[in-house]
PDB file of C-alpha atoms in Angstrom:
ATOM      1  CA  SER R1304     122.389  91.539  71.747  1.00 41.00           C
ATOM      2  CA  LYS R1305     119.203  89.625  72.151  1.00 40.00           C
ATOM      3  CA  ALA R1306     119.091  86.070  70.909  1.00 42.00           C
ATOM      4  CA  THR R1307     116.851  85.513  67.892  1.00 39.00           C
ATOM      5  CA  VAL R1308     115.133  82.396  66.663  1.00 37.00           C
ATOM      6  CA  SER R1309     115.083  81.686  62.950  1.00 36.00           C
ATOM      7  CA  VAL R1310     111.753  80.635  61.519  1.00 35.00           C
ATOM      8  CA  LEU R1311     112.911  80.309  57.913  1.00 37.00           C
ATOM      9  CA  ASN R1312     112.908  76.498  58.035  1.00 39.00           C
ATOM     10  CA  TRP R1313     109.651  76.183  59.922  1.00 38.00           C
ATOM     11  CA  ARG R1314     106.954  74.143  58.210  1.00 41.00           C
ATOM     12  CA  PRO R1315     103.460  73.370  59.477  1.00 43.00           C
ATOM     13  CA  CYS R1316     102.707  69.736  60.257  1.00 42.00           C
ATOM     14  CA  PRO R1317     100.960  67.989  57.326  1.00 44.00           C
ATOM     15  CA  VAL R1318      97.239  67.774  57.794  1.00 42.00           C
ATOM     16  CA  ASN R1319      97.216  63.983  57.409  1.00 45.00           C
ATOM     17  CA  SER R1320     100.352  63.343  59.472  1.00 43.00           C
ATOM     18  CA  THR R1321     100.150  60.675  62.149  1.00 45.00           C
ATOM     19  CA  PRO R1322      99.666  62.339  65.544  1.00 46.00           C
ATOM     20  CA  MET R1323     101.940  61.596  68.459  1.00 45.00           C
ATOM     21  CA  ALA R1324     100.666  59.086  70.959  1.00 45.00           C
ATOM     22  CA  SER R1325      98.498  60.738  73.567  1.00 47.00           C
ATOM     23  CA  ALA R1326      99.691  60.984  77.139  1.00 47.00           C
ATOM     24  CA  ASP R1327      97.110  58.392  78.187  1.00 51.00           C
ATOM     25  CA  THR R1328      98.204  55.962  75.464  1.00 51.00           C
ATOM     26  CA  PHE R1329     101.847  56.315  76.406  1.00 46.00           C
ATOM     27  CA  ARG R1330     100.994  56.052  80.083  1.00 47.00           C
ATOM     28  CA  ASP R1331      98.975  52.887  79.608  1.00 51.00           C
ATOM     29  CA  GLN R1332     101.762  51.317  77.581  1.00 51.00           C
ATOM     30  CA  THR R1333     104.494  52.258  80.050  1.00 47.00           C
ATOM     31  CA  ARG R1334     104.854  49.702  82.794  1.00 50.00           C
ATOM     32  CA  ALA R1335     106.651  52.126  85.142  1.00 47.00           C
ATOM     33  CA  THR R1336     103.636  54.435  85.369  1.00 48.00           C
ATOM     34  CA  LYS R1337     100.887  51.903  84.869  1.00 48.00           C
ATOM     35  CA  PHE R1338      99.690  51.985  88.455  1.00 47.00           C
ATOM     36  CA  GLN R1339     100.271  55.665  89.204  1.00 49.00           C
ATOM     37  CA  GLN R1340      97.295  57.871  90.010  1.00 53.00           C
ATOM     38  CA  LYS R1341      96.113  60.108  87.203  1.00 56.00           C
ATOM     39  CA  PHE R1342      95.561  63.757  88.137  1.00 60.00           C
ATOM     40  CA  THR R1343      93.356  66.324  86.436  1.00 67.00           C
ATOM     41  CA  LEU R1344      93.588  70.087  86.775  1.00 69.00           C
ATOM     42  CA  PRO R1345      90.735  71.882  88.570  1.00 72.00           C
ATOM     43  CA  PRO R1346      88.215  73.728  86.399  1.00 66.00           C
ATOM     44  CA  CYS R1347      89.338  77.236  85.337  1.00 72.00           C
ATOM     45  CA  PHE R1348      92.851  76.571  86.680  1.00 76.00           C
ATOM     46  CA  ALA R1349      94.487  77.981  83.552  1.00 76.00           C
ATOM     47  CA  ASP R1350      92.441  81.204  83.747  1.00 74.00           C
ATOM     48  CA  VAL R1351      93.152  81.637  87.463  1.00 82.00           C
ATOM     49  CA  LEU R1352      96.874  81.113  86.917  1.00 85.00           C
ATOM     50  CA  LYS R1353      96.904  83.494  83.966  1.00 78.00           C
ATOM     51  CA  ASP R1354      95.151  86.262  85.938  1.00 80.00           C
ATOM     52  CA  TYR R1355      97.419  85.709  88.920  1.00 86.00           C
ATOM     53  CA  THR R1356     100.560  85.886  86.782  1.00 86.00           C
ATOM     54  CA  ARG R1357      99.359  89.091  85.117  1.00 78.00           C
ATOM     55  CA  GLU R1358      98.728  90.762  88.483  1.00 81.00           C
ATOM     56  CA  VAL R1359     102.112  89.667  89.846  1.00 83.00           C
ATOM     57  CA  LEU R1360     103.857  91.183  86.827  1.00 81.00           C
ATOM     58  CA  ARG R1361     101.813  94.361  87.140  1.00 76.00           C
ATOM     59  CA  LYS R1362     102.161  94.803  90.908  1.00 78.00           C
ATOM     60  CA  GLN R1363     105.719  93.511  91.342  1.00 83.00           C
ATOM     61  CA  PRO R1364     105.097  92.669  95.040  1.00 78.00           C
ATOM     62  CA  GLU R1365     108.127  92.749  97.301  1.00 76.00           C
ATOM     63  CA  ASP R1366     106.698  90.019  99.564  1.00 74.00           C
ATOM     64  CA  ILE R1367     105.225  87.538  97.094  1.00 82.00           C
ATOM     65  CA  TYR R1368     103.833  85.248  99.819  1.00 78.00           C
ATOM     66  CA  ALA R1369     101.975  87.958 101.733  1.00 70.00           C
ATOM     67  CA  TRP R1370     100.676  89.560  98.545  1.00 72.00           C
ATOM     68  CA  SER R1371      99.525  86.202  97.126  1.00 81.00           C
ATOM     69  CA  SER R1372      97.688  85.442 100.360  1.00 69.00           C
ATOM     70  CA  GLN R1373      95.821  88.754 100.125  1.00 69.00           C
ATOM     71  CA  TYR R1374      95.160  88.269  96.413  1.00 75.00           C
ATOM     72  CA  PHE R1375      93.551  84.829  96.724  1.00 76.00           C
ATOM     73  CA  THR R1376      91.721  85.801  99.924  1.00 63.00           C
ATOM     74  CA  GLY R1377      90.171  88.691  98.001  1.00 62.00           C
ATOM     75  CA  LEU R1378      89.105  86.363  95.181  1.00 67.00           C
ATOM     76  CA  ALA R1379      87.586  83.920  97.658  1.00 62.00           C
ATOM     77  CA  LEU R1380      85.634  86.673  99.401  1.00 49.00           C
ATOM     78  CA  LYS R1381      84.380  87.971  96.083  1.00 54.00           C
ATOM     79  CA  GLU R1382      83.330  84.458  95.048  1.00 55.00           C
ATOM     80  CA  ASP R1383      81.367  84.152  98.289  1.00 44.00           C
ATOM     81  CA  GLY R1384      79.684  87.500  97.714  1.00 41.00           C
ATOM     82  CA  VAL R1385      81.711  89.300 100.379  1.00 38.00           C
ATOM     83  CA  GLU R1386      83.452  92.176  98.643  1.00 41.00           C
ATOM     84  CA  GLY R1387      85.330  93.448 101.659  1.00 39.00           C
ATOM     85  CA  GLY R1388      85.368  96.988 100.304  1.00 36.00           C
ATOM     86  CA  ALA R1389      86.886  98.226  97.069  1.00 35.00           C
ATOM     87  CA  ALA R1390      90.313  96.931  97.986  1.00 37.00           C
ATOM     88  CA  GLY R1391      88.982  93.522  98.933  1.00 36.00           C
ATOM     89  CA  ALA R1392      87.847  92.862  95.379  1.00 33.00           C
ATOM     90  CA  ARG R1393      91.351  93.681  94.227  1.00 40.00           C
ATOM     91  CA  GLY R1394      92.995  91.193  96.515  1.00 41.00           C
ATOM     92  CA  GLY R1395      93.917  93.644  99.277  1.00 50.00           C
ATOM     93  CA  ALA R1396      92.669  94.623 102.704  1.00 60.00           C
ATOM     94  CA  ALA R1397      89.553  96.750 103.093  1.00 69.00           C
ATOM     95  CA  VAL R1398      89.760 100.403 104.092  1.00 72.00           C
ATOM     96  CA  PRO R1399      88.952 100.659 107.831  1.00 73.00           C
ATOM     97  CA  GLU R1400      85.518 102.086 108.563  1.00 73.00           C
ATOM     98  CA  GLY R1401      86.862 105.307 110.031  1.00 76.00           C
ATOM     99  CA  TYR R1402      88.763 106.094 106.816  1.00 85.00           C
ATOM    100  CA  GLN R1403      86.143 105.214 104.215  1.00 88.00           C
ATOM    101  CA  LYS R1404      84.894 108.810 103.910  1.00 90.00           C
ATOM    102  CA  LEU R1405      88.416 110.047 103.183  1.00 92.00           C
ATOM    103  CA  SER R1406      88.908 107.185 100.716  1.00 91.00           C
ATOM    104  CA  GLY R1407      85.768 108.197  98.824  1.00 92.00           C
ATOM    105  CA  MET R1408      86.793 111.865  98.855  1.00 94.00           C
ATOM    106  CA  LEU R1409      90.175 111.029  97.366  1.00 94.00           C
ATOM    107  CA  GLU R1410      88.700 108.905  94.586  1.00 93.00           C
ATOM    108  CA  ALA R1411      86.117 111.576  93.730  1.00 94.00           C
ATOM    109  CA  ALA R1412      88.814 114.283  93.656  1.00 95.00           C
ATOM    110  CA  PHE R1413      91.044 112.168  91.418  1.00 95.00           C
ATOM    111  CA  ALA R1414      88.117 111.382  89.112  1.00 95.00           C
ATOM    112  CA  GLU R1415      87.553 115.093  88.425  1.00 94.00           C
ATOM    113  CA  TYR R1416      90.822 115.102  86.472  1.00 93.00           C
ATOM    114  CA  ASP R1417      89.939 111.914  84.573  1.00 93.00           C
ATOM    115  CA  SER R1418      88.095 113.336  81.567  1.00 91.00           C
ATOM    116  CA  GLU R1419      88.252 109.988  79.737  1.00 90.00           C
ATOM    117  CA  ARG R1420      86.980 108.023  82.756  1.00 91.00           C
ATOM    118  CA  SER R1421      89.831 105.558  82.316  1.00 92.00           C
ATOM    119  CA  GLY R1422      90.489 105.115  86.028  1.00 92.00           C
ATOM    120  CA  HIS R1423      94.105 106.180  85.488  1.00 93.00           C
ATOM    121  CA  LEU R1424      95.925 109.485  85.907  1.00 93.00           C
ATOM    122  CA  PHE R1425      99.454 110.706  85.532  1.00 89.00           C
ATOM    123  CA  PRO R1426     101.022 111.145  88.964  1.00 89.00           C
ATOM    124  CA  HIS R1427     101.578 114.904  88.654  1.00 90.00           C
ATOM    125  CA  LEU R1428      97.787 115.322  88.524  1.00 93.00           C
ATOM    126  CA  MET R1429      97.330 113.090  91.549  1.00 94.00           C
ATOM    127  CA  LYS R1430      99.997 115.066  93.383  1.00 95.00           C
ATOM    128  CA  ARG R1431      98.033 118.236  92.631  1.00 95.00           C
ATOM    129  CA  VAL R1432      94.884 116.668  94.100  1.00 95.00           C
ATOM    130  CA  LEU R1433      96.685 115.639  97.273  1.00 96.00           C
ATOM    131  CA  ILE R1434      98.033 119.171  97.674  1.00 96.00           C
ATOM    132  CA  ASP R1435      94.947 121.147  96.665  1.00 95.00           C
ATOM    133  CA  SER R1436      92.117 118.891  97.891  1.00 93.00           C
ATOM    134  CA  ALA R1437      93.695 116.930 100.740  1.00 94.00           C
ATOM    135  CA  GLY R1438      95.845 119.791 102.020  1.00 95.00           C
ATOM    136  CA  LEU R1439      99.161 117.947 101.960  1.00 95.00           C
ATOM    137  CA  THR R1440     102.552 119.552 101.422  1.00 95.00           C
ATOM    138  CA  THR R1441     104.571 118.661  98.329  1.00 95.00           C
ATOM    139  CA  ALA R1442     106.851 116.354 100.335  1.00 95.00           C
ATOM    140  CA  GLN R1443     103.882 114.636 101.977  1.00 95.00           C
ATOM    141  CA  ALA R1444     102.207 114.087  98.593  1.00 96.00           C
ATOM    142  CA  LEU R1445     105.427 112.644  97.183  1.00 96.00           C
ATOM    143  CA  PHE R1446     105.735 110.306 100.169  1.00 95.00           C
ATOM    144  CA  VAL R1447     102.215 108.995  99.554  1.00 95.00           C
ATOM    145  CA  LEU R1448     102.549 108.518  95.799  1.00 94.00           C
ATOM    146  CA  SER R1449     106.021 106.989  95.956  1.00 93.00           C
ATOM    147  CA  SER R1450     104.875 104.366  98.450  1.00 91.00           C
ATOM    148  CA  PRO R1451     106.031 100.823  97.553  1.00 88.00           C
ATOM    149  CA  SER R1452     102.381  99.745  97.580  1.00 86.00           C
ATOM    150  CA  VAL R1453     101.628 102.083  94.666  1.00 88.00           C
ATOM    151  CA  ALA R1454     101.847 100.207  91.361  1.00 85.00           C
ATOM    152  CA  MET R1455     103.187 102.486  88.651  1.00 81.00           C
ATOM    153  CA  GLN R1456     102.035 101.416  85.196  1.00 82.00           C
ATOM    154  CA  LEU R1457     104.622 101.089  82.419  1.00 76.00           C
ATOM    155  CA  ASN R1458     103.040 104.096  80.686  1.00 78.00           C
ATOM    156  CA  GLY R1459     103.693 106.162  83.822  1.00 79.00           C
ATOM    157  CA  THR R1460     100.085 106.372  85.017  1.00 87.00           C
ATOM    158  CA  LEU R1461      98.509 105.233  88.270  1.00 91.00           C
ATOM    159  CA  ASP R1462      95.202 103.487  88.896  1.00 93.00           C
ATOM    160  CA  TYR R1463      93.747 106.141  91.185  1.00 93.00           C
ATOM    161  CA  THR R1464      90.874 103.889  92.270  1.00 93.00           C
ATOM    162  CA  GLU R1465      93.424 101.466  93.702  1.00 92.00           C
ATOM    163  CA  VAL R1466      95.367 104.275  95.352  1.00 93.00           C
ATOM    164  CA  ALA R1467      92.234 105.683  96.984  1.00 93.00           C
ATOM    165  CA  ALA R1468      91.214 102.193  98.166  1.00 91.00           C
ATOM    166  CA  ASP R1469      94.619 101.284  99.597  1.00 91.00           C
ATOM    167  CA  PRO R1470      94.277 101.293 103.426  1.00 90.00           C
ATOM    168  CA  SER R1471      97.917 102.245 103.991  1.00 89.00           C
ATOM    169  CA  ILE R1472      97.682 105.165 101.557  1.00 92.00           C
ATOM    170  CA  VAL R1473      94.463 106.510 103.071  1.00 92.00           C
ATOM    171  CA  GLN R1474      95.878 106.252 106.582  1.00 91.00           C
ATOM    172  CA  GLN R1475      99.053 108.069 105.494  1.00 92.00           C
ATOM    173  CA  VAL R1476      96.963 110.940 104.122  1.00 94.00           C
ATOM    174  CA  ALA R1477      94.961 111.070 107.353  1.00 94.00           C
ATOM    175  CA  TYR R1478      98.151 111.041 109.412  1.00 93.00           C
ATOM    176  CA  PHE R1479      99.631 113.997 107.532  1.00 94.00           C
ATOM    177  CA  GLN R1480      96.364 115.920 107.770  1.00 93.00           C
ATOM    178  CA  LYS R1481      96.293 115.388 111.528  1.00 93.00           C
ATOM    179  CA  THR R1482      99.964 115.890 112.421  1.00 93.00           C
ATOM    180  CA  GLY R1483     101.291 118.163 109.674  1.00 93.00           C
ATOM    181  CA  HIS R1484     104.536 116.186 109.812  1.00 93.00           C
ATOM    182  CA  GLU R1485     107.451 117.846 108.037  1.00 92.00           C
ATOM    183  CA  PHE R1486     110.304 115.805 106.593  1.00 91.00           C
ATOM    184  CA  ASP R1487     113.937 116.485 107.388  1.00 84.00           C
ATOM    185  CA  ASP R1488     116.091 118.122 104.746  1.00 84.00           C
ATOM    186  CA  PRO R1489     118.156 115.268 103.218  1.00 84.00           C
ATOM    187  CA  PHE R1490     120.567 117.478 101.286  1.00 83.00           C
ATOM    188  CA  ARG R1491     124.090 117.537 102.733  1.00 81.00           C
ATOM    189  CA  PRO R1492     127.427 118.209 101.016  1.00 80.00           C
ATOM    190  CA  ASP R1493     128.752 114.752 101.905  1.00 85.00           C
ATOM    191  CA  ALA R1494     125.530 112.868 101.160  1.00 88.00           C
ATOM    192  CA  THR R1495     125.556 109.676  99.096  1.00 92.00           C
ATOM    193  CA  ALA R1496     122.732 107.821  97.381  1.00 92.00           C
ATOM    194  CA  HIS R1497     122.990 104.069  97.873  1.00 90.00           C
ATOM    195  CA  GLY R1498     126.636 104.622  98.749  1.00 90.00           C
ATOM    196  CA  LEU R1499     127.389 106.508  95.530  1.00 91.00           C
ATOM    197  CA  SER R1500     128.476 110.101  95.074  1.00 92.00           C
ATOM    198  CA  LEU R1501     126.737 112.315  92.534  1.00 92.00           C
ATOM    199  CA  ASP R1502     129.431 111.659  89.905  1.00 93.00           C
ATOM    200  CA  GLU R1503     129.331 107.897  90.472  1.00 93.00           C
ATOM    201  CA  LEU R1504     125.543 107.798  90.280  1.00 92.00           C
ATOM    202  CA  GLN R1505     125.565 109.903  87.115  1.00 92.00           C
ATOM    203  CA  GLY R1506     127.918 107.410  85.466  1.00 92.00           C
ATOM    204  CA  GLU R1507     125.640 104.475  86.261  1.00 90.00           C
ATOM    205  CA  LEU R1508     122.473 106.252  85.153  1.00 90.00           C
ATOM    206  CA  THR R1509     124.013 107.674  81.973  1.00 88.00           C
ATOM    207  CA  SER R1510     125.002 104.198  80.826  1.00 87.00           C
ATOM    208  CA  ALA R1511     121.568 102.728  81.603  1.00 87.00           C
ATOM    209  CA  PHE R1512     119.728 105.572  79.860  1.00 87.00           C
ATOM    210  CA  ALA R1513     121.944 105.359  76.760  1.00 84.00           C
ATOM    211  CA  ASN R1514     121.148 101.665  76.372  1.00 81.00           C
ATOM    212  CA  ALA R1515     117.424 102.272  76.857  1.00 79.00           C
ATOM    213  CA  ALA R1516     117.168 105.184  74.435  1.00 75.00           C
ATOM    214  CA  ALA R1517     119.263 103.506  71.717  1.00 71.00           C
ATOM    215  CA  GLY R1518     120.080 106.839  70.101  1.00 65.00           C
ATOM    216  CA  GLY R1519     116.531 108.236  70.245  1.00 74.00           C
ATOM    217  CA  GLY R1520     114.169 109.707  72.797  1.00 82.00           C
ATOM    218  CA  MET R1521     113.319 107.662  75.869  1.00 86.00           C
ATOM    219  CA  ASN R1522     109.669 107.212  76.801  1.00 85.00           C
ATOM    220  CA  LEU R1523     108.419 106.466  80.305  1.00 84.00           C
ATOM    221  CA  GLU R1524     108.335 102.712  79.800  1.00 84.00           C
ATOM    222  CA  GLN R1525     111.957 102.709  78.613  1.00 87.00           C
ATOM    223  CA  TYR R1526     112.869 105.024  81.478  1.00 88.00           C
ATOM    224  CA  MET R1527     111.334 102.722  84.090  1.00 87.00           C
ATOM    225  CA  GLN R1528     112.980  99.661  82.575  1.00 85.00           C
ATOM    226  CA  ALA R1529     116.333 101.464  82.550  1.00 87.00           C
ATOM    227  CA  LEU R1530     115.954 102.324  86.232  1.00 89.00           C
ATOM    228  CA  MET R1531     115.260  98.662  86.994  1.00 86.00           C
ATOM    229  CA  THR R1532     118.510  97.603  85.318  1.00 85.00           C
ATOM    230  CA  VAL R1533     120.790 100.077  87.107  1.00 86.00           C
ATOM    231  CA  PRO R1534     123.291  98.039  89.192  1.00 84.00           C
ATOM    232  CA  VAL R1535     122.608 100.365  92.137  1.00 83.00           C
ATOM    233  CA  GLN R1536     119.549  98.191  92.957  1.00 82.00           C
ATOM    234  CA  LEU R1537     117.028 100.990  93.276  1.00 88.00           C
ATOM    235  CA  THR R1538     114.022 100.292  95.495  1.00 90.00           C
ATOM    236  CA  ARG R1539     110.384 100.503  94.451  1.00 89.00           C
ATOM    237  CA  ARG R1540     110.110 103.834  96.269  1.00 92.00           C
ATOM    238  CA  ASP R1541     113.223 105.134  94.483  1.00 93.00           C
ATOM    239  CA  ILE R1542     111.797 104.293  91.073  1.00 91.00           C
ATOM    240  CA  ASN R1543     108.323 105.610  91.868  1.00 91.00           C
ATOM    241  CA  LEU R1544     109.739 108.924  93.092  1.00 93.00           C
ATOM    242  CA  LEU R1545     112.030 109.342  90.080  1.00 92.00           C
ATOM    243  CA  VAL R1546     109.155 108.671  87.683  1.00 90.00           C
ATOM    244  CA  LEU R1547     106.861 110.995  89.626  1.00 89.00           C
ATOM    245  CA  GLU R1548     109.233 113.933  89.359  1.00 91.00           C
ATOM    246  CA  THR R1549     110.745 113.439  85.893  1.00 87.00           C
ATOM    247  CA  PRO R1550     109.116 115.742  83.307  1.00 86.00           C
ATOM    248  CA  LEU R1551     108.154 114.802  79.756  1.00 83.00           C
ATOM    249  CA  ASP R1552     108.394 116.798  76.553  1.00 83.00           C
ATOM    250  CA  GLY R1553     105.567 117.268  74.061  1.00 81.00           C
ATOM    251  CA  ASP R1554     106.360 113.921  72.406  1.00 80.00           C
ATOM    252  CA  GLY R1555     106.194 111.986  75.653  1.00 79.00           C
ATOM    253  CA  HIS R1556     109.954 111.642  75.968  1.00 85.00           C
ATOM    254  CA  VAL R1557     111.646 111.819  79.351  1.00 86.00           C
ATOM    255  CA  GLN R1558     113.575 115.000  80.100  1.00 86.00           C
ATOM    256  CA  ILE R1559     116.423 113.993  82.383  1.00 84.00           C
ATOM    257  CA  GLY R1560     117.753 117.502  83.029  1.00 82.00           C
ATOM    258  CA  GLU R1561     120.342 117.827  85.775  1.00 88.00           C
ATOM    259  CA  TYR R1562     121.545 114.635  87.424  1.00 91.00           C
ATOM    260  CA  THR R1563     121.688 116.621  90.651  1.00 91.00           C
ATOM    261  CA  THR R1564     117.876 116.530  90.644  1.00 91.00           C
ATOM    262  CA  LEU R1565     117.823 112.729  90.366  1.00 93.00           C
ATOM    263  CA  PHE R1566     120.462 112.466  93.069  1.00 93.00           C
ATOM    264  CA  ASN R1567     118.447 114.674  95.409  1.00 93.00           C
ATOM    265  CA  LEU R1568     115.308 112.641  94.743  1.00 93.00           C
ATOM    266  CA  LEU R1569     117.112 109.479  95.827  1.00 94.00           C
ATOM    267  CA  LEU R1570     118.212 111.268  98.996  1.00 94.00           C
ATOM    268  CA  GLN R1571     114.575 112.223  99.582  1.00 94.00           C
ATOM    269  CA  ALA R1572     113.498 108.619  99.001  1.00 94.00           C
ATOM    270  CA  ALA R1573     115.934 107.501 101.698  1.00 93.00           C
ATOM    271  CA  VAL R1574     114.351 109.942 104.156  1.00 93.00           C
ATOM    272  CA  PHE R1575     110.900 108.643 103.214  1.00 93.00           C
ATOM    273  CA  THR R1576     112.003 105.033 103.726  1.00 91.00           C
ATOM    274  CA  GLU R1577     113.449 105.811 107.161  1.00 90.00           C
ATOM    275  CA  PHE R1578     110.253 107.595 108.193  1.00 90.00           C
ATOM    276  CA  GLU R1579     108.135 104.703 106.928  1.00 87.00           C
ATOM    277  CA  SER R1580     110.131 102.244 109.028  1.00 84.00           C
ATOM    278  CA  LYS R1581     109.357 104.328 112.120  1.00 79.00           C
ATOM    279  CA  MET R1582     105.650 104.403 111.247  1.00 72.00           C
ATOM    280  CA  ASP R1583     105.621 100.614 111.055  1.00 61.00           C
TER     281      ASP R1583
END
């Protein structure tokens, strides 16, 4: 159970109460710190730190140092008037010149499904675009959208402008269009997902989902949070792929269906991860 804090005995400070000594007053009166240098925070530091923290929580970068370097480089370029492409303004690398046409085509195709012009789409619509407009197979589209660089929102949507401006995503689409690569079939009778059999995985997931749903339906946010708490230590690609392929009912509740489907998706994610390592 979550710890709670009682506020029953809380009382506001009296208006005319004597304020605590300021830091400067205390500092000046304390002999130990009398001769220490006083530091002040840079202008806008709090806003910069707040924005940075929000983006870290939203993106959940696996390599925090590399991502932070790209993030602040993008801000610096934007401050200097050098946008560096759509991705540069978002703290990422710019789409290479030879792929910018494909990047624009993808964003325009995604936007056709965005009737509210929100900049976000549910992944099943983006998968349809990749299949119908970009000519990818279902497996290729799932590889692209389950990429660890794709930031799934807690409501289950994706920022398609970021996806279309992600250099690695655009290059993956171009690679599949050029090579027509087909993925190996991961389904074998003796297969395991993260070292677990189907029955073992079902036990872990059932427990996590029961805690998340708390006796009611489970929405996408609860579903994603449940997947993050599974002791199997699912990867970003695992979670993205499971969310991509899990249907919702009319009330927005997750429909788990057969655990065999989830098991097979994790097997597919393992194939994707192995292929990605070879591409690198």
